[in-house]
């Protein structure tokens, strides 16, 4: 009888101990997943700059750092907001181009340019947004799968980011990089051609004249075309400025060391 009681007590204590371990493990996993989710949902400028600081230490070359830094900015809520605005803007381009196909006889290629640029640009925005959605979806699937299998190790928190990056790179290598390169190249060349068409008739007549019935262009269409060009100029300028600032940021530690040595 005493042996039976001792066995029961031992089994109960082992069960309680294992339950506590499982509860503790589950609690750590859920707390960590919650922290990661809150970190992702509550992005701040501080967290972004912390990541950039880590990228400085981890990068071997300036190009490697710029690539990582731009990727950090890309995966923020602000970039998603900008992509949504650009998607709406490209839909407006499609609408404007269709409605003014015959309203610019002086340069009939302008409405065609606006329409095609809007359509391809909208697809490009959808592609970039989809990549971000897939990234967050992969993160949630990773957390759920490992939580259910209870296979988290001590190094999981350190390796989850690299695992997500590997997944994303594998997905991009299966064709999306080629598609992205084709779309980007087409948009760049098409944009250069559009610049020539639009600026070649700068300040056209906005109303049809009896003596020159084909020497005019819709005011709404042409002004919208100019706005479109300056929007793209602003985006390119912002990216160039960001690259310059990031380059300067990487040189600050070197300048500090030189100042201290002197």
CSV table of C-alpha atoms in Angstrom, one decimal, residues 120 123-128 171-187:
chain,number,residue,atom,x,y,z
A,120,UNK,CA,1.3,48.4,-65.8
A,123,UNK,CA,0.0,45.8,-61.5
A,124,UNK,CA,3.4,46.7,-60.2
A,125,UNK,CA,1.9,48.2,-57.0
A,126,UNK,CA,-0.3,45.1,-56.5
A,127,UNK,CA,2.8,42.9,-56.9
A,128,UNK,CA,4.7,44.9,-54.2
A,171,UNK,CA,9.8,32.4,-53.4
A,172,UNK,CA,11.3,35.3,-55.3
A,173,UNK,CA,13.8,33.0,-57.1
A,174,UNK,CA,11.0,31.0,-58.5
A,175,UNK,CA,10.0,33.6,-61.1
A,176,UNK,CA,8.9,36.7,-59.4
A,177,UNK,CA,12.3,38.3,-59.6
A,178,UNK,CA,12.2,37.8,-63.4
A,179,UNK,CA,8.7,39.2,-63.6
A,180,UNK,CA,9.6,42.2,-61.4
A,181,UNK,CA,12.7,42.9,-63.5
A,182,UNK,CA,10.6,42.8,-66.7
A,183,UNK,CA,7.9,45.1,-65.4
A,184,UNK,CA,10.4,47.5,-63.9
A,185,UNK,CA,12.5,47.7,-67.1
A,186,UNK,CA,9.4,48.3,-69.2
A,187,UNK,CA,8.1,51.0,-66.8
